[in-house]
Short mmCIF file of C-alpha atoms in Angstrom, two decimals:
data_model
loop_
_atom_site.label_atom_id
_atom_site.label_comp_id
_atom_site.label_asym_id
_atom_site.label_seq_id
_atom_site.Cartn_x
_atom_site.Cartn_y
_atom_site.Cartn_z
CA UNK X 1 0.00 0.00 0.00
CA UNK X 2 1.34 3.36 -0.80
CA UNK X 3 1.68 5.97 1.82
CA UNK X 4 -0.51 8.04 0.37
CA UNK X 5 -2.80 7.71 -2.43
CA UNK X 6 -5.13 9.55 -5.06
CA UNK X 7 -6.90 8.74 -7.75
CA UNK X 8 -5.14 9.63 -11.00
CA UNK X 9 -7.79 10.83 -13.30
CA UNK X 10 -8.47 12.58 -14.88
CA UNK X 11 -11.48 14.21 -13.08
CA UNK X 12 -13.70 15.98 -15.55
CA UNK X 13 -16.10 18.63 -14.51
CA UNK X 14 -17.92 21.25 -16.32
CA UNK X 15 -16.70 25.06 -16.24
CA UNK X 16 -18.49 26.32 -12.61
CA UNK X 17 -18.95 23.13 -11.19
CA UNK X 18 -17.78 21.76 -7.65
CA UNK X 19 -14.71 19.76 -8.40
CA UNK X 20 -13.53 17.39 -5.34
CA UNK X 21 -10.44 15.63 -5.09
CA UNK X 22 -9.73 13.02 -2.39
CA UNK X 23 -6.78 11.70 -0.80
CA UNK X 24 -5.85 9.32 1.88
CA UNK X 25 -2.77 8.50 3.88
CA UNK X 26 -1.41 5.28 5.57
CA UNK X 27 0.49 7.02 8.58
CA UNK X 28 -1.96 7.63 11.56
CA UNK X 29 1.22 9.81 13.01
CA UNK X 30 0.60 11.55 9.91
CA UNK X 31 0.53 15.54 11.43
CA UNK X 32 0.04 17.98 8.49
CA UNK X 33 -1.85 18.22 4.94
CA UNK X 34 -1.15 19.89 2.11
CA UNK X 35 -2.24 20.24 -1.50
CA UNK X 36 0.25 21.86 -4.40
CA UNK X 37 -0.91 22.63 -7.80
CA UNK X 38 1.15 21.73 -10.57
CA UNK X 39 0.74 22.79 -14.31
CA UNK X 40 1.79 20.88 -17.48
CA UNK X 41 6.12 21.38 -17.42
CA UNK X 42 6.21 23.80 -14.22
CA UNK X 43 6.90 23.07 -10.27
CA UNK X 44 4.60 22.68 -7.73
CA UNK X 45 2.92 25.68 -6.23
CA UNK X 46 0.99 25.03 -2.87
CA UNK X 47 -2.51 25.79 -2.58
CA UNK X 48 -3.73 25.13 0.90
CA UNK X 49 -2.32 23.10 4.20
CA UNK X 50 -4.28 21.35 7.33
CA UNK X 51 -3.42 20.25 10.65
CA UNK X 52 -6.88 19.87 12.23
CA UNK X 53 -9.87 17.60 11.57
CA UNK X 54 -12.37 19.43 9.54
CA UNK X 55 -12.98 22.19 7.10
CA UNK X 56 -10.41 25.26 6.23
CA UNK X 57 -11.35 27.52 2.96
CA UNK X 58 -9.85 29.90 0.95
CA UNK X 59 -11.26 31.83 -1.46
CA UNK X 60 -12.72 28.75 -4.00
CA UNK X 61 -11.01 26.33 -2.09
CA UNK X 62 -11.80 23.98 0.75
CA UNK X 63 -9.23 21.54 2.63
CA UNK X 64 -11.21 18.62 4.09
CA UNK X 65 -9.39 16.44 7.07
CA UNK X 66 -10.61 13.49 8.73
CA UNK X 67 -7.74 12.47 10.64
CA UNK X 68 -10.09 9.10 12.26
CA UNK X 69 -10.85 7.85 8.37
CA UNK X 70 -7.35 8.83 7.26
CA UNK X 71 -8.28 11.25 4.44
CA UNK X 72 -7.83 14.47 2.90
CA UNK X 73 -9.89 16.59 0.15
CA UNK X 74 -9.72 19.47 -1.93
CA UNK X 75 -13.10 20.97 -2.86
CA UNK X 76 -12.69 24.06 -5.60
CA UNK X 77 -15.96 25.77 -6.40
CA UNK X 78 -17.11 27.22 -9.35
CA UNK X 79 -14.20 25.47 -11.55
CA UNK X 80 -12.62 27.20 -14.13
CA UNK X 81 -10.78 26.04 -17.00
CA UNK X 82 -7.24 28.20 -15.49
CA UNK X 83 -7.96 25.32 -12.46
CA UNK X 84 -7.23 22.65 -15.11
CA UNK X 85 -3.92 21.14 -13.69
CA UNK X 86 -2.33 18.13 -11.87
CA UNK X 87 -3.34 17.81 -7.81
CA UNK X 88 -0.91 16.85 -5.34
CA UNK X 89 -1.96 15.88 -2.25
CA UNK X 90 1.23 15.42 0.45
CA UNK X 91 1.44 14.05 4.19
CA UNK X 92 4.15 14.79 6.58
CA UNK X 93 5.01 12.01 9.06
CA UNK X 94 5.32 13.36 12.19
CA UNK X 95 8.08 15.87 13.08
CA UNK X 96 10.24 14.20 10.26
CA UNK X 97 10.10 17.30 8.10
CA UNK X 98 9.56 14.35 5.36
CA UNK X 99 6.78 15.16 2.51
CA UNK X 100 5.87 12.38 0.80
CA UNK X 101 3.26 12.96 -2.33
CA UNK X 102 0.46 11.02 -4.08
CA UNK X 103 0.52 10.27 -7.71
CA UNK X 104 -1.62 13.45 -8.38
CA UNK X 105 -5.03 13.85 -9.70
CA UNK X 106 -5.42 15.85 -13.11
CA UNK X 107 -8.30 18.07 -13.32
CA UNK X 108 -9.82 19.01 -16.80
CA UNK X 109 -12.32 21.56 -16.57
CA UNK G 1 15.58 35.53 -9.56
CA UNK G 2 14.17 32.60 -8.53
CA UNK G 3 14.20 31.77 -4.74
CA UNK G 4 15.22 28.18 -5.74
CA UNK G 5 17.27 28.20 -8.63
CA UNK G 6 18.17 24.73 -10.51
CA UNK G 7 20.83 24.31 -12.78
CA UNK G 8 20.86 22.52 -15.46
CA UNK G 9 17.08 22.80 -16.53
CA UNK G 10 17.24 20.44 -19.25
CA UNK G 11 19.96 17.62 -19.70
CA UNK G 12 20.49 14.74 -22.52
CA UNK G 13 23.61 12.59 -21.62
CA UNK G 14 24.37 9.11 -22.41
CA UNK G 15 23.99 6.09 -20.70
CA UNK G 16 27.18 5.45 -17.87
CA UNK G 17 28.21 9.02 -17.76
CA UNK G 18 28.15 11.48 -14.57
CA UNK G 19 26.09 13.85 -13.97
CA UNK G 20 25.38 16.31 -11.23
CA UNK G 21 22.17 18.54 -11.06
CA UNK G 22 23.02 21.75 -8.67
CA UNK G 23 19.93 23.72 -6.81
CA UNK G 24 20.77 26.75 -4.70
CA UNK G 25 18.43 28.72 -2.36
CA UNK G 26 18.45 32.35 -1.06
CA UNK G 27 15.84 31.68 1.10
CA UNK G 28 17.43 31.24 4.14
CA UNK G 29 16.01 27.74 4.67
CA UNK G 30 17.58 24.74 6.61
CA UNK G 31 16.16 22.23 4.57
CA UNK G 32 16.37 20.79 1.42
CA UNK G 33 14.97 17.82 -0.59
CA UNK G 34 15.80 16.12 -4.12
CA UNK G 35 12.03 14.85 -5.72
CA UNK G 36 12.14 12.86 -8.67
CA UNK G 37 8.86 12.80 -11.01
CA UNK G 38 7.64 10.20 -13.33
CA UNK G 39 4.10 10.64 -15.25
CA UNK G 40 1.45 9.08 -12.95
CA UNK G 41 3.78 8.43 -10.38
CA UNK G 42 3.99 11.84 -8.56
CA UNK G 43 7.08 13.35 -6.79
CA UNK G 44 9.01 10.98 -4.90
CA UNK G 45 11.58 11.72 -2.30
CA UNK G 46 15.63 10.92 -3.12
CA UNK G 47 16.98 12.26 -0.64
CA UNK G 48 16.90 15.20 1.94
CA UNK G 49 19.35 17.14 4.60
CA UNK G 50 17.86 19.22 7.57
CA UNK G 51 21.35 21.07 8.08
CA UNK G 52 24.91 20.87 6.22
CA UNK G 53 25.89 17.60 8.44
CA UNK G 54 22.72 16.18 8.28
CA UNK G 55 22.38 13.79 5.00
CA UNK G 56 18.93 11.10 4.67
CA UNK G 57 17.87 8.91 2.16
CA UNK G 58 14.54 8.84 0.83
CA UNK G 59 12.27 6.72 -1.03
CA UNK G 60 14.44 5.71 -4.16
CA UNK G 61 18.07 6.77 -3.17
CA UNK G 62 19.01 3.71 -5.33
CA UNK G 63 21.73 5.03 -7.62
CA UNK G 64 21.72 8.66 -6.44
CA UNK G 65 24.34 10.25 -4.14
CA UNK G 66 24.10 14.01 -2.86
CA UNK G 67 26.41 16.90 -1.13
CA UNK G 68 25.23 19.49 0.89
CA UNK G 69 28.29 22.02 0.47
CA UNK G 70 26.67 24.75 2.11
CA UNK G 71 23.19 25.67 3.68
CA UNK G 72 22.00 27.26 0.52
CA UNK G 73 23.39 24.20 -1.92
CA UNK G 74 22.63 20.84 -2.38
CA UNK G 75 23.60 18.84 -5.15
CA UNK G 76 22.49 15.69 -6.46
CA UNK G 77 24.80 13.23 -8.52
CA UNK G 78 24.43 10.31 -10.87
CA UNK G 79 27.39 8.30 -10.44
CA UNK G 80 26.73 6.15 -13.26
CA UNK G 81 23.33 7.30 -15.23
CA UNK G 82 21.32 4.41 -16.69
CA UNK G 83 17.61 4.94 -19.32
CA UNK G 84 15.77 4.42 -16.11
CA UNK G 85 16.85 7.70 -14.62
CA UNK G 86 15.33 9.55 -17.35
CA UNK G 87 12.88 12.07 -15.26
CA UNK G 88 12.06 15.31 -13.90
CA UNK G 89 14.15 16.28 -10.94
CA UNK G 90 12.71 19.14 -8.60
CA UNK G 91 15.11 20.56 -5.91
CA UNK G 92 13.01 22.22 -2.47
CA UNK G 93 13.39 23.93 0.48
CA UNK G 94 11.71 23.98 3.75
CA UNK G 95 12.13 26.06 7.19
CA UNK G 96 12.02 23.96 10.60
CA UNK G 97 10.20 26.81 11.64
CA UNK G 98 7.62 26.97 8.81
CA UNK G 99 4.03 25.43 8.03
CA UNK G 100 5.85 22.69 6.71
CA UNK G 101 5.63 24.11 3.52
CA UNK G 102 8.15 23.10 0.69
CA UNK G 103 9.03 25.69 -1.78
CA UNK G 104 10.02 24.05 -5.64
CA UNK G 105 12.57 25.49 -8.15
CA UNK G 106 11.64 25.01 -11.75
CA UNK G 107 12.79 21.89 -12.42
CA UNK G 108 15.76 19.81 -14.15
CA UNK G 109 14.86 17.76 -17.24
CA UNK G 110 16.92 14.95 -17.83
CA UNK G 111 17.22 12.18 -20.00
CA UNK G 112 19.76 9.53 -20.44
CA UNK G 113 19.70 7.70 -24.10
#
């Protein structure tokens, strides 16, 4: 089992649609969330972290964390076709300082 | 100028040569990683260093040696490259005293024929 997984895609959704993108993690010492954005060719750019169970939002977007159920989710609202990239969801272990990534989901809106 | 700057960006070499791939930071950060990407595999961790004496292995450190000659460099070498090694490298930094956060440089593209 991988350390942390996604579904690889590609998630289609309609321009101004809710898009959600799920992730979940094997490490229960598993202390902080994040989710980077990548485009085609370019480096990661983070969009949001989490450290507590439950809902955090920024502007469109909405972390998700249920630490009991292991799992992690990106909700973006009203998609738009400038959100069509590659979603990374990553887990740090503990205090290792360690990110490890999933495969990435790619988005086509 | 880039905060994390990776040099070369793109590479073609041959299989059994050398080859180092150099990332420097002006961020003032104490740590830095080596990913390595693959299409549908997402970034996985070669190695990382927390300080200039502290050197770990990650994931796939098969193959792979680095240096950490200074806080702001870290350098990541190919003793003897092999087909297999053909990927995208990304070089990032992170702050102990951060959100955790790891900030990317642009990316090195190589490939080994």
């Amino acid at each position: 089992q991988k350390e942390v997984e996604q579904n690889s895609g590609p998630l289609s959704v309609p321009e101004g649609a809710i898009a959600s993108l799920n992730c979940t993690y094997s490490d229960r010492g598993s202390q902080s969330f994040f989710w980077y954005r990548q485009y085609s060719g370019k480096s990661p750019e983070l969009i949001m972290f989490i450290y507590s169970n439950g809902d955090k939002e920024d502007g469109r977007f909405t972390a998700q964390l249920n630490k009991a159920s292991q799992y992690v989710s990106l909700l973006i609202r009203d998609s738009q076709p400038s959100d069509s990239a590659t979603y990374l969801c990553a887990v740090r272990a503990g205090n290792t300082g360690k990110l490890i990534f999933g495969q990435g989901t790619t988005l086509q809106v | 100028d880039a905060d994390v700057t990776q040099t070369p960006r793109n590479r073609i070499t041959k299989t059994g040569k050398r080859i180092m791939l150099e990332c420097s930071q002006t961020k003032g950060h104490d740590r830095m990683y080596w990913y390595r990407q693959d299409p549908g595999l997402g970034l996985r961790l070669i190695y990382y260093s927390f300080d200039v004496k502290d050197i770990n292995k990650g994931e796939i450190s098969d193959g792979y040696s680095v240096s950490r000659q200074a806080q702001a460099k870290f350098s990541l070498s190919l003793e003897s490259a092999i087909p297999n090694q053909t990927a995208l490298y990304f070089c990032a930094t992170g702050s102990q005293l951060g959100t955790g956060e790891l900030f990317f440089g642009e990316g090195s593209r190589l490939t080994v024929l």
